[in-house]
Amino acid sequence: MAAKDSRQITPQHVAIIMDGNGRWATGRGLPRLKGHQAGAKRVREIVRACPDLGVRYLTLFAFSTENWRRSSAEVSGLMALFRRYLMSEAKELKESGVCVRFIGNRAALNPKLVQLMTRLEADTVDNTRLNLTIALNYGARDEIAMAAASLAQAIARGDIDGSAVTPADVAAHLYTSDLPDPDLVIRTSGETRISNFLLWQSAYAEYEFTPILWPDFTAGHFADILLSFGGRERRFGAVLT
Ligand code: FPP
């Protein structure tokens, strides 16, 4: 792959695994859902901070395909929180120029939540100040398997030559086909795993693991990480002269 500009200062696309809500709550003797509520406030703060920090694309991991294994009370509490967030934030997101997309499998989600998601996408489709992607019931392996199935259908139709499938063909069948790859992936809470998030898209991303729990992660912490990214040289597999 040809070298891109290694002097890039601000990452164009930042993806975040928002982890640590549960520990934040239990550490305070509170129910886990209180941690998710505090986390939702940070979502608002980080989204608002992006345009001034020069971030054009923000992708947030809100609910994974594995998160259904949590207690039914936590899952339904999270789903209710997503609905409330979309209802309460829709106006500000629309008016502040945020284009919202959702990635993940919608089939298993409550139809009322899906309706809110679809409406917000339609209402913000022309916005360009910030591209906010919310991964909801998202899993990278599911996404890649879905892309493989969809490629197989394209090959069967004769639209693609099955003996010459390219990485660009695969990328075009992912949920993220119209997004640039993330430059930087941040995970909060001290865990150093990727947990099935954007596996294909993050092939050349930088990673930042911070011990701060998501409900404590402020716009100031975010700005500090972006600053440190500016000092890293990205080679994309090439040797730069
Ligand atoms: C991981 O923390 C967090 C989640 C599974 C949910 C993320 C949801 C939010 C931040 C709420 C609002 C989001 C939006 C988009 C409105 P955890 O519960 O796994 O924490 P733990 O590892 O400490 O238990």
Short mmCIF file of N, CA and C in Angstrom, two decimals, residues 49-227:
data_model
loop_
_atom_site.label_atom_id
_atom_site.label_comp_id
_atom_site.label_asym_id
_atom_site.label_seq_id
_atom_site.Cartn_x
_atom_site.Cartn_y
_atom_site.Cartn_z
N ALA A 49 -17.78 17.83 21.41
CA ALA A 49 -16.38 18.30 21.34
C ALA A 49 -15.74 18.07 19.97
N CYS A 50 -16.24 17.07 19.23
CA CYS A 50 -15.54 16.64 18.01
C CYS A 50 -15.26 17.75 16.99
N PRO A 51 -16.29 18.55 16.59
CA PRO A 51 -16.01 19.51 15.51
C PRO A 51 -14.87 20.47 15.86
N ASP A 52 -14.84 20.98 17.10
CA ASP A 52 -13.77 21.92 17.46
C ASP A 52 -12.41 21.23 17.54
N LEU A 53 -12.42 19.93 17.79
CA LEU A 53 -11.14 19.20 17.87
C LEU A 53 -10.68 18.73 16.49
N GLY A 54 -11.50 18.98 15.47
CA GLY A 54 -11.09 18.61 14.11
C GLY A 54 -11.42 17.19 13.72
N VAL A 55 -12.20 16.49 14.55
CA VAL A 55 -12.58 15.11 14.23
C VAL A 55 -13.79 15.15 13.30
N ARG A 56 -13.70 14.48 12.15
CA ARG A 56 -14.81 14.52 11.17
C ARG A 56 -15.73 13.30 11.31
N TYR A 57 -15.16 12.19 11.78
CA TYR A 57 -15.93 10.94 11.92
C TYR A 57 -15.72 10.39 13.32
N LEU A 58 -16.82 10.10 14.00
CA LEU A 58 -16.74 9.48 15.32
C LEU A 58 -17.61 8.23 15.29
N THR A 59 -17.02 7.09 15.67
CA THR A 59 -17.80 5.85 15.71
C THR A 59 -17.78 5.31 17.14
N LEU A 60 -18.95 5.05 17.69
CA LEU A 60 -19.07 4.63 19.09
C LEU A 60 -19.66 3.23 19.18
N PHE A 61 -19.02 2.38 19.99
CA PHE A 61 -19.50 1.00 20.17
C PHE A 61 -20.49 1.02 21.34
N ALA A 62 -21.77 1.00 21.03
CA ALA A 62 -22.80 1.15 22.06
C ALA A 62 -23.32 -0.20 22.56
N PHE A 63 -23.40 -1.20 21.66
CA PHE A 63 -23.96 -2.49 22.08
C PHE A 63 -23.45 -3.54 21.10
N SER A 64 -22.81 -4.58 21.65
CA SER A 64 -22.22 -5.60 20.78
C SER A 64 -23.16 -6.79 20.63
N THR A 65 -22.88 -7.62 19.64
CA THR A 65 -23.68 -8.83 19.45
C THR A 65 -23.53 -9.76 20.65
N GLU A 66 -22.48 -9.57 21.44
CA GLU A 66 -22.26 -10.40 22.64
C GLU A 66 -22.97 -9.83 23.87
N ASN A 67 -23.36 -8.55 23.81
CA ASN A 67 -23.96 -7.93 25.00
C ASN A 67 -25.34 -8.48 25.37
N TRP A 68 -25.96 -9.27 24.46
CA TRP A 68 -27.25 -9.89 24.80
C TRP A 68 -27.09 -10.87 25.94
N ARG A 69 -25.84 -11.31 26.22
CA ARG A 69 -25.62 -12.29 27.30
C ARG A 69 -25.76 -11.66 28.69
N ARG A 70 -25.90 -10.37 28.76
CA ARG A 70 -26.08 -9.72 30.07
C ARG A 70 -27.48 -10.00 30.61
N SER A 71 -27.73 -9.64 31.85
CA SER A 71 -29.05 -9.92 32.43
C SER A 71 -30.12 -9.22 31.60
N SER A 72 -31.34 -9.79 31.61
CA SER A 72 -32.38 -9.18 30.79
C SER A 72 -32.70 -7.77 31.30
N ALA A 73 -32.55 -7.55 32.62
CA ALA A 73 -32.82 -6.21 33.15
C ALA A 73 -31.82 -5.19 32.59
N GLU A 74 -30.53 -5.61 32.50
CA GLU A 74 -29.53 -4.67 31.97
C GLU A 74 -29.76 -4.42 30.49
N VAL A 75 -30.07 -5.50 29.74
CA VAL A 75 -30.28 -5.32 28.29
C VAL A 75 -31.49 -4.42 28.05
N SER A 76 -32.60 -4.66 28.76
CA SER A 76 -33.77 -3.82 28.49
C SER A 76 -33.53 -2.40 28.98
N GLY A 77 -32.77 -2.24 30.07
CA GLY A 77 -32.43 -0.90 30.54
C GLY A 77 -31.59 -0.15 29.52
N LEU A 78 -30.63 -0.86 28.90
CA LEU A 78 -29.79 -0.23 27.88
C LEU A 78 -30.62 0.16 26.65
N MET A 79 -31.51 -0.74 26.24
CA MET A 79 -32.34 -0.44 25.06
C MET A 79 -33.23 0.79 25.32
N ALA A 80 -33.77 0.85 26.55
CA ALA A 80 -34.61 2.01 26.91
C ALA A 80 -33.76 3.28 26.91
N LEU A 81 -32.51 3.15 27.38
CA LEU A 81 -31.60 4.31 27.40
C LEU A 81 -31.30 4.78 25.97
N PHE A 82 -31.08 3.84 25.05
CA PHE A 82 -30.82 4.24 23.65
C PHE A 82 -32.03 4.99 23.09
N ARG A 83 -33.23 4.47 23.40
CA ARG A 83 -34.44 5.14 22.88
C ARG A 83 -34.54 6.56 23.44
N ARG A 84 -34.32 6.68 24.76
CA ARG A 84 -34.42 8.01 25.39
C ARG A 84 -33.36 8.95 24.81
N TYR A 85 -32.14 8.41 24.61
CA TYR A 85 -31.06 9.25 24.08
C TYR A 85 -31.44 9.76 22.69
N LEU A 86 -31.94 8.87 21.83
CA LEU A 86 -32.26 9.27 20.47
C LEU A 86 -33.39 10.30 20.47
N MET A 87 -34.36 10.12 21.37
CA MET A 87 -35.47 11.09 21.41
C MET A 87 -34.99 12.43 21.93
N SER A 88 -34.16 12.41 22.98
CA SER A 88 -33.77 13.69 23.59
C SER A 88 -32.69 14.41 22.77
N GLU A 89 -31.88 13.67 22.01
CA GLU A 89 -30.77 14.32 21.30
C GLU A 89 -31.08 14.66 19.85
N ALA A 90 -32.20 14.12 19.32
CA ALA A 90 -32.46 14.24 17.88
C ALA A 90 -32.38 15.70 17.40
N LYS A 91 -33.02 16.60 18.16
CA LYS A 91 -33.10 17.99 17.72
C LYS A 91 -31.70 18.61 17.66
N GLU A 92 -30.93 18.43 18.75
CA GLU A 92 -29.59 19.03 18.78
C GLU A 92 -28.70 18.43 17.68
N LEU A 93 -28.78 17.12 17.49
CA LEU A 93 -27.94 16.48 16.47
C LEU A 93 -28.27 17.05 15.09
N LYS A 94 -29.57 17.17 14.81
CA LYS A 94 -30.00 17.72 13.51
C LYS A 94 -29.49 19.13 13.33
N GLU A 95 -29.72 19.97 14.37
CA GLU A 95 -29.42 21.39 14.22
C GLU A 95 -27.94 21.72 14.29
N SER A 96 -27.16 20.81 14.90
CA SER A 96 -25.72 21.12 15.01
C SER A 96 -24.92 20.49 13.86
N GLY A 97 -25.60 19.95 12.87
CA GLY A 97 -24.89 19.50 11.66
C GLY A 97 -24.28 18.11 11.77
N VAL A 98 -24.83 17.27 12.67
CA VAL A 98 -24.29 15.91 12.82
C VAL A 98 -25.07 14.94 11.94
N CYS A 99 -24.35 14.20 11.12
CA CYS A 99 -24.96 13.17 10.28
C CYS A 99 -24.85 11.85 11.05
N VAL A 100 -25.99 11.26 11.40
CA VAL A 100 -25.98 10.05 12.24
C VAL A 100 -26.26 8.81 11.39
N ARG A 101 -25.44 7.78 11.63
CA ARG A 101 -25.66 6.47 11.00
C ARG A 101 -25.61 5.41 12.09
N PHE A 102 -26.24 4.29 11.83
CA PHE A 102 -26.14 3.15 12.75
C PHE A 102 -25.58 1.97 11.98
N ILE A 103 -24.69 1.23 12.62
CA ILE A 103 -24.19 0.00 12.02
C ILE A 103 -24.49 -1.16 12.97
N GLY A 104 -24.75 -2.33 12.40
CA GLY A 104 -25.10 -3.49 13.20
C GLY A 104 -26.36 -4.12 12.66
N ASN A 105 -26.75 -5.22 13.29
CA ASN A 105 -27.91 -5.98 12.83
C ASN A 105 -29.18 -5.45 13.51
N ARG A 106 -30.05 -4.83 12.72
CA ARG A 106 -31.25 -4.22 13.29
C ARG A 106 -32.36 -5.22 13.54
N ALA A 107 -32.24 -6.43 12.92
CA ALA A 107 -33.37 -7.38 12.94
C ALA A 107 -33.77 -7.76 14.36
N ALA A 108 -32.78 -7.80 15.28
CA ALA A 108 -33.09 -8.25 16.65
C ALA A 108 -33.51 -7.10 17.56
N LEU A 109 -33.54 -5.88 17.04
CA LEU A 109 -33.83 -4.72 17.89
C LEU A 109 -35.33 -4.44 17.92
N ASN A 110 -35.77 -3.78 18.98
CA ASN A 110 -37.17 -3.39 19.11
C ASN A 110 -37.57 -2.48 17.93
N PRO A 111 -38.71 -2.77 17.27
CA PRO A 111 -39.11 -1.98 16.10
C PRO A 111 -39.23 -0.48 16.39
N LYS A 112 -39.63 -0.14 17.64
CA LYS A 112 -39.74 1.30 17.96
C LYS A 112 -38.37 1.96 17.98
N LEU A 113 -37.37 1.23 18.48
CA LEU A 113 -36.00 1.75 18.48
C LEU A 113 -35.51 1.88 17.03
N VAL A 114 -35.79 0.86 16.23
CA VAL A 114 -35.34 0.89 14.82
C VAL A 114 -35.99 2.07 14.09
N GLN A 115 -37.25 2.35 14.42
CA GLN A 115 -37.95 3.48 13.79
C GLN A 115 -37.25 4.81 14.13
N LEU A 116 -36.86 4.95 15.40
CA LEU A 116 -36.14 6.18 15.81
C LEU A 116 -34.80 6.28 15.09
N MET A 117 -34.11 5.14 14.96
CA MET A 117 -32.81 5.13 14.29
C MET A 117 -32.96 5.53 12.82
N THR A 118 -33.94 4.93 12.15
CA THR A 118 -34.14 5.19 10.72
C THR A 118 -34.52 6.66 10.49
N ARG A 119 -35.38 7.17 11.40
CA ARG A 119 -35.82 8.56 11.24
C ARG A 119 -34.65 9.53 11.44
N LEU A 120 -33.83 9.26 12.46
CA LEU A 120 -32.69 10.14 12.72
C LEU A 120 -31.69 10.10 11.55
N GLU A 121 -31.50 8.93 10.98
CA GLU A 121 -30.60 8.83 9.81
C GLU A 121 -31.15 9.68 8.66
N ALA A 122 -32.46 9.54 8.42
CA ALA A 122 -33.07 10.29 7.30
C ALA A 122 -33.02 11.79 7.57
N ASP A 123 -33.29 12.18 8.81
CA ASP A 123 -33.34 13.62 9.15
C ASP A 123 -31.97 14.28 9.11
N THR A 124 -30.89 13.50 9.25
CA THR A 124 -29.56 14.11 9.35
C THR A 124 -28.67 13.77 8.15
N VAL A 125 -29.26 13.14 7.13
CA VAL A 125 -28.44 12.61 6.03
C VAL A 125 -27.63 13.70 5.30
N ASP A 126 -28.15 14.93 5.29
CA ASP A 126 -27.44 15.99 4.56
C ASP A 126 -26.45 16.76 5.43
N ASN A 127 -26.35 16.42 6.71
CA ASN A 127 -25.43 17.13 7.61
C ASN A 127 -23.98 16.72 7.34
N THR A 128 -23.08 17.68 7.53
CA THR A 128 -21.67 17.40 7.17
C THR A 128 -20.66 17.81 8.24
N ARG A 129 -21.12 18.41 9.35
CA ARG A 129 -20.15 18.92 10.32
C ARG A 129 -19.44 17.78 11.04
N LEU A 130 -20.19 16.76 11.39
CA LEU A 130 -19.61 15.56 12.04
C LEU A 130 -20.41 14.35 11.58
N ASN A 131 -19.69 13.27 11.29
CA ASN A 131 -20.34 12.01 10.96
C ASN A 131 -20.28 11.11 12.18
N LEU A 132 -21.43 10.90 12.80
CA LEU A 132 -21.49 10.07 14.02
C LEU A 132 -22.07 8.71 13.64
N THR A 133 -21.29 7.67 13.90
CA THR A 133 -21.78 6.31 13.64
C THR A 133 -21.92 5.58 14.97
N ILE A 134 -23.11 5.05 15.22
CA ILE A 134 -23.35 4.33 16.46
C ILE A 134 -23.49 2.85 16.13
N ALA A 135 -22.59 2.05 16.72
CA ALA A 135 -22.62 0.60 16.49
C ALA A 135 -23.55 -0.02 17.52
N LEU A 136 -24.67 -0.53 17.04
CA LEU A 136 -25.72 -1.04 17.93
C LEU A 136 -26.11 -2.45 17.49
N ASN A 137 -25.91 -3.41 18.33
CA ASN A 137 -25.98 -4.83 17.97
C ASN A 137 -25.00 -5.10 16.82
N TYR A 138 -23.79 -4.64 17.05
CA TYR A 138 -22.72 -4.77 16.05
C TYR A 138 -21.70 -5.82 16.51
N GLY A 139 -21.22 -6.61 15.56
CA GLY A 139 -20.11 -7.53 15.79
C GLY A 139 -19.35 -7.62 14.47
N ALA A 140 -18.02 -7.47 14.54
CA ALA A 140 -17.24 -7.44 13.30
C ALA A 140 -17.29 -8.78 12.55
N ARG A 141 -17.28 -9.89 13.30
CA ARG A 141 -17.31 -11.18 12.61
C ARG A 141 -18.65 -11.37 11.90
N ASP A 142 -19.73 -10.97 12.55
CA ASP A 142 -21.05 -11.02 11.89
C ASP A 142 -21.04 -10.17 10.62
N GLU A 143 -20.44 -8.98 10.74
CA GLU A 143 -20.41 -8.05 9.61
C GLU A 143 -19.63 -8.65 8.44
N ILE A 144 -18.48 -9.28 8.75
CA ILE A 144 -17.65 -9.86 7.69
C ILE A 144 -18.36 -11.07 7.07
N ALA A 145 -19.03 -11.86 7.91
CA ALA A 145 -19.79 -13.02 7.39
C ALA A 145 -20.92 -12.53 6.48
N MET A 146 -21.59 -11.46 6.89
CA MET A 146 -22.68 -10.90 6.09
C MET A 146 -22.13 -10.38 4.76
N ALA A 147 -20.95 -9.75 4.80
CA ALA A 147 -20.33 -9.25 3.57
C ALA A 147 -19.97 -10.42 2.65
N ALA A 148 -19.48 -11.53 3.25
CA ALA A 148 -19.12 -12.70 2.44
C ALA A 148 -20.37 -13.26 1.75
N ALA A 149 -21.48 -13.33 2.50
CA ALA A 149 -22.73 -13.85 1.91
C ALA A 149 -23.19 -12.95 0.78
N SER A 150 -23.09 -11.65 1.00
CA SER A 150 -23.56 -10.71 -0.01
C SER A 150 -22.65 -10.72 -1.25
N LEU A 151 -21.32 -10.93 -1.01
CA LEU A 151 -20.39 -11.08 -2.14
C LEU A 151 -20.71 -12.35 -2.93
N ALA A 152 -21.03 -13.44 -2.21
CA ALA A 152 -21.35 -14.71 -2.89
C ALA A 152 -22.55 -14.52 -3.81
N GLN A 153 -23.53 -13.73 -3.33
CA GLN A 153 -24.71 -13.47 -4.17
C GLN A 153 -24.33 -12.65 -5.40
N ALA A 154 -23.46 -11.66 -5.20
CA ALA A 154 -23.02 -10.82 -6.33
C ALA A 154 -22.26 -11.66 -7.36
N ILE A 155 -21.48 -12.63 -6.85
CA ILE A 155 -20.73 -13.52 -7.75
C ILE A 155 -21.71 -14.42 -8.52
N ALA A 156 -22.71 -14.95 -7.78
CA ALA A 156 -23.70 -15.84 -8.42
C ALA A 156 -24.47 -15.09 -9.51
N ARG A 157 -24.72 -13.80 -9.28
CA ARG A 157 -25.43 -12.99 -10.30
C ARG A 157 -24.53 -12.65 -11.48
N GLY A 158 -23.22 -12.85 -11.29
CA GLY A 158 -22.26 -12.49 -12.35
C GLY A 158 -21.79 -11.05 -12.27
N ASP A 159 -22.09 -10.37 -11.15
CA ASP A 159 -21.68 -8.96 -11.00
C ASP A 159 -20.20 -8.84 -10.65
N ILE A 160 -19.64 -9.86 -9.98
CA ILE A 160 -18.23 -9.84 -9.56
C ILE A 160 -17.60 -11.15 -9.99
N ASP A 161 -16.33 -11.08 -10.41
CA ASP A 161 -15.58 -12.29 -10.79
C ASP A 161 -15.10 -12.97 -9.50
N GLY A 162 -15.65 -14.16 -9.23
CA GLY A 162 -15.35 -14.85 -7.97
C GLY A 162 -13.89 -15.24 -7.80
N SER A 163 -13.13 -15.28 -8.90
CA SER A 163 -11.71 -15.65 -8.76
C SER A 163 -10.84 -14.43 -8.54
N ALA A 164 -11.45 -13.25 -8.48
CA ALA A 164 -10.63 -12.03 -8.35
C ALA A 164 -11.27 -11.04 -7.37
N VAL A 165 -11.77 -11.55 -6.24
CA VAL A 165 -12.38 -10.66 -5.24
C VAL A 165 -11.27 -9.84 -4.58
N THR A 166 -11.46 -8.54 -4.50
CA THR A 166 -10.42 -7.66 -3.95
C THR A 166 -10.82 -7.16 -2.55
N PRO A 167 -9.84 -6.64 -1.79
CA PRO A 167 -10.20 -6.01 -0.51
C PRO A 167 -11.25 -4.91 -0.69
N ALA A 168 -11.18 -4.18 -1.80
CA ALA A 168 -12.17 -3.11 -2.02
C ALA A 168 -13.57 -3.71 -2.19
N ASP A 169 -13.66 -4.90 -2.83
CA ASP A 169 -14.97 -5.56 -2.96
C ASP A 169 -15.53 -5.91 -1.58
N VAL A 170 -14.65 -6.43 -0.71
CA VAL A 170 -15.11 -6.79 0.64
C VAL A 170 -15.57 -5.53 1.37
N ALA A 171 -14.73 -4.48 1.33
CA ALA A 171 -15.05 -3.24 2.05
C ALA A 171 -16.39 -2.66 1.58
N ALA A 172 -16.67 -2.83 0.29
CA ALA A 172 -17.91 -2.27 -0.27
C ALA A 172 -19.15 -3.00 0.24
N HIS A 173 -18.96 -4.19 0.84
CA HIS A 173 -20.12 -4.94 1.35
C HIS A 173 -20.23 -4.90 2.87
N LEU A 174 -19.39 -4.08 3.52
CA LEU A 174 -19.48 -3.93 4.97
C LEU A 174 -20.49 -2.81 5.30
N TYR A 175 -20.95 -2.78 6.57
CA TYR A 175 -21.85 -1.69 7.00
C TYR A 175 -21.21 -0.33 6.76
N THR A 176 -19.87 -0.30 6.81
CA THR A 176 -19.13 0.96 6.79
C THR A 176 -18.68 1.36 5.39
N SER A 177 -19.36 0.84 4.36
CA SER A 177 -18.86 1.04 2.99
C SER A 177 -18.67 2.52 2.63
N ASP A 178 -19.45 3.41 3.24
CA ASP A 178 -19.30 4.83 2.87
C ASP A 178 -18.50 5.62 3.92
N LEU A 179 -17.76 4.93 4.77
CA LEU A 179 -16.95 5.63 5.79
C LEU A 179 -15.47 5.38 5.56
N PRO A 180 -14.62 6.36 5.89
CA PRO A 180 -13.17 6.08 5.86
C PRO A 180 -12.81 5.14 7.01
N ASP A 181 -11.69 4.45 6.90
CA ASP A 181 -11.24 3.59 8.00
C ASP A 181 -10.88 4.44 9.22
N PRO A 182 -11.05 3.90 10.43
CA PRO A 182 -10.63 4.68 11.62
C PRO A 182 -9.11 4.88 11.62
N ASP A 183 -8.69 6.09 12.03
CA ASP A 183 -7.26 6.37 12.20
C ASP A 183 -6.83 5.99 13.61
N LEU A 184 -7.77 6.10 14.53
CA LEU A 184 -7.46 5.91 15.95
C LEU A 184 -8.62 5.18 16.61
N VAL A 185 -8.30 4.12 17.36
CA VAL A 185 -9.32 3.41 18.14
C VAL A 185 -8.96 3.56 19.61
N ILE A 186 -9.90 4.08 20.40
CA ILE A 186 -9.68 4.29 21.83
C ILE A 186 -10.54 3.28 22.59
N ARG A 187 -9.96 2.65 23.61
CA ARG A 187 -10.79 1.85 24.54
C ARG A 187 -10.56 2.37 25.95
N THR A 188 -11.63 2.66 26.63
CA THR A 188 -11.51 3.13 28.01
C THR A 188 -11.55 1.93 28.96
N SER A 189 -11.25 2.19 30.21
CA SER A 189 -11.42 1.26 31.36
C SER A 189 -10.25 0.31 31.59
N GLY A 190 -9.15 0.45 30.85
CA GLY A 190 -7.97 -0.37 31.14
C GLY A 190 -7.94 -1.72 30.46
N GLU A 191 -9.03 -2.14 29.83
CA GLU A 191 -9.02 -3.43 29.11
C GLU A 191 -8.26 -3.22 27.80
N THR A 192 -7.45 -4.21 27.42
CA THR A 192 -6.66 -4.06 26.19
C THR A 192 -7.10 -5.09 25.14
N ARG A 193 -8.42 -5.13 24.92
CA ARG A 193 -8.98 -6.03 23.90
C ARG A 193 -9.71 -5.21 22.86
N ILE A 194 -9.93 -5.82 21.70
CA ILE A 194 -10.67 -5.15 20.63
C ILE A 194 -12.13 -5.60 20.60
N SER A 195 -12.40 -6.77 21.18
CA SER A 195 -13.79 -7.22 21.38
C SER A 195 -14.65 -7.14 20.12
N ASN A 196 -14.11 -7.65 19.00
CA ASN A 196 -14.95 -7.82 17.80
C ASN A 196 -15.46 -6.48 17.24
N PHE A 197 -14.64 -5.44 17.37
CA PHE A 197 -15.04 -4.10 16.91
C PHE A 197 -14.23 -3.71 15.67
N LEU A 198 -14.87 -3.44 14.57
CA LEU A 198 -14.25 -2.90 13.35
C LEU A 198 -12.95 -3.63 12.99
N LEU A 199 -12.99 -4.97 12.99
CA LEU A 199 -11.75 -5.74 12.78
C LEU A 199 -11.13 -5.47 11.41
N TRP A 200 -11.96 -5.43 10.38
CA TRP A 200 -11.45 -5.19 9.03
C TRP A 200 -10.97 -3.75 8.89
N GLN A 201 -11.80 -2.83 9.37
CA GLN A 201 -11.58 -1.40 9.13
C GLN A 201 -10.37 -0.86 9.91
N SER A 202 -9.99 -1.51 11.01
CA SER A 202 -8.94 -0.96 11.87
C SER A 202 -7.57 -1.56 11.58
N ALA A 203 -7.41 -2.16 10.40
CA ALA A 203 -6.15 -2.84 10.07
C ALA A 203 -4.93 -1.93 10.25
N TYR A 204 -5.07 -0.64 9.97
CA TYR A 204 -3.94 0.29 10.08
C TYR A 204 -4.16 1.37 11.13
N ALA A 205 -5.15 1.16 11.99
CA ALA A 205 -5.45 2.19 13.00
C ALA A 205 -4.37 2.19 14.09
N GLU A 206 -4.22 3.33 14.73
CA GLU A 206 -3.47 3.40 15.98
C GLU A 206 -4.45 3.03 17.09
N TYR A 207 -3.92 2.47 18.19
CA TYR A 207 -4.78 2.10 19.32
C TYR A 207 -4.34 2.85 20.57
N GLU A 208 -5.32 3.26 21.34
CA GLU A 208 -5.03 3.93 22.61
C GLU A 208 -5.90 3.29 23.69
N PHE A 209 -5.25 2.74 24.70
CA PHE A 209 -5.98 2.13 25.81
C PHE A 209 -5.77 3.00 27.04
N THR A 210 -6.86 3.54 27.55
CA THR A 210 -6.75 4.41 28.73
C THR A 210 -7.44 3.74 29.92
N PRO A 211 -6.84 3.88 31.12
CA PRO A 211 -7.48 3.26 32.30
C PRO A 211 -8.75 3.98 32.75
N ILE A 212 -9.01 5.15 32.21
CA ILE A 212 -10.18 5.92 32.68
C ILE A 212 -11.47 5.19 32.31
N LEU A 213 -12.39 5.11 33.26
CA LEU A 213 -13.69 4.48 32.99
C LEU A 213 -14.53 5.43 32.13
N TRP A 214 -15.35 4.88 31.23
CA TRP A 214 -16.06 5.74 30.28
C TRP A 214 -16.84 6.88 30.96
N PRO A 215 -17.56 6.65 32.06
CA PRO A 215 -18.31 7.78 32.64
C PRO A 215 -17.41 8.89 33.19
N ASP A 216 -16.11 8.61 33.33
CA ASP A 216 -15.17 9.64 33.80
C ASP A 216 -14.38 10.26 32.64
N PHE A 217 -14.63 9.79 31.43
CA PHE A 217 -13.81 10.20 30.27
C PHE A 217 -14.35 11.53 29.72
N THR A 218 -13.60 12.59 29.93
CA THR A 218 -14.08 13.93 29.57
C THR A 218 -13.56 14.36 28.19
N ALA A 219 -14.10 15.47 27.71
CA ALA A 219 -13.61 16.05 26.45
C ALA A 219 -12.13 16.42 26.59
N GLY A 220 -11.70 16.77 27.80
CA GLY A 220 -10.29 17.08 28.04
C GLY A 220 -9.40 15.86 27.85
N HIS A 221 -9.83 14.70 28.40
CA HIS A 221 -9.06 13.47 28.18
C HIS A 221 -8.99 13.14 26.69
N PHE A 222 -10.12 13.33 26.02
CA PHE A 222 -10.20 13.04 24.58
C PHE A 222 -9.20 13.93 23.82
N ALA A 223 -9.21 15.21 24.15
CA ALA A 223 -8.31 16.15 23.47
C ALA A 223 -6.84 15.76 23.71
N ASP A 224 -6.52 15.31 24.93
CA ASP A 224 -5.13 14.90 25.23
C ASP A 224 -4.71 13.71 24.36
N ILE A 225 -5.62 12.75 24.18
CA ILE A 225 -5.28 11.58 23.36
C ILE A 225 -5.08 12.01 21.90
N LEU A 226 -5.94 12.92 21.43
CA LEU A 226 -5.80 13.39 20.04
C LEU A 226 -4.45 14.09 19.85
N LEU A 227 -4.05 14.85 20.87
CA LEU A 227 -2.75 15.55 20.80
C LEU A 227 -1.61 14.55 20.69
#
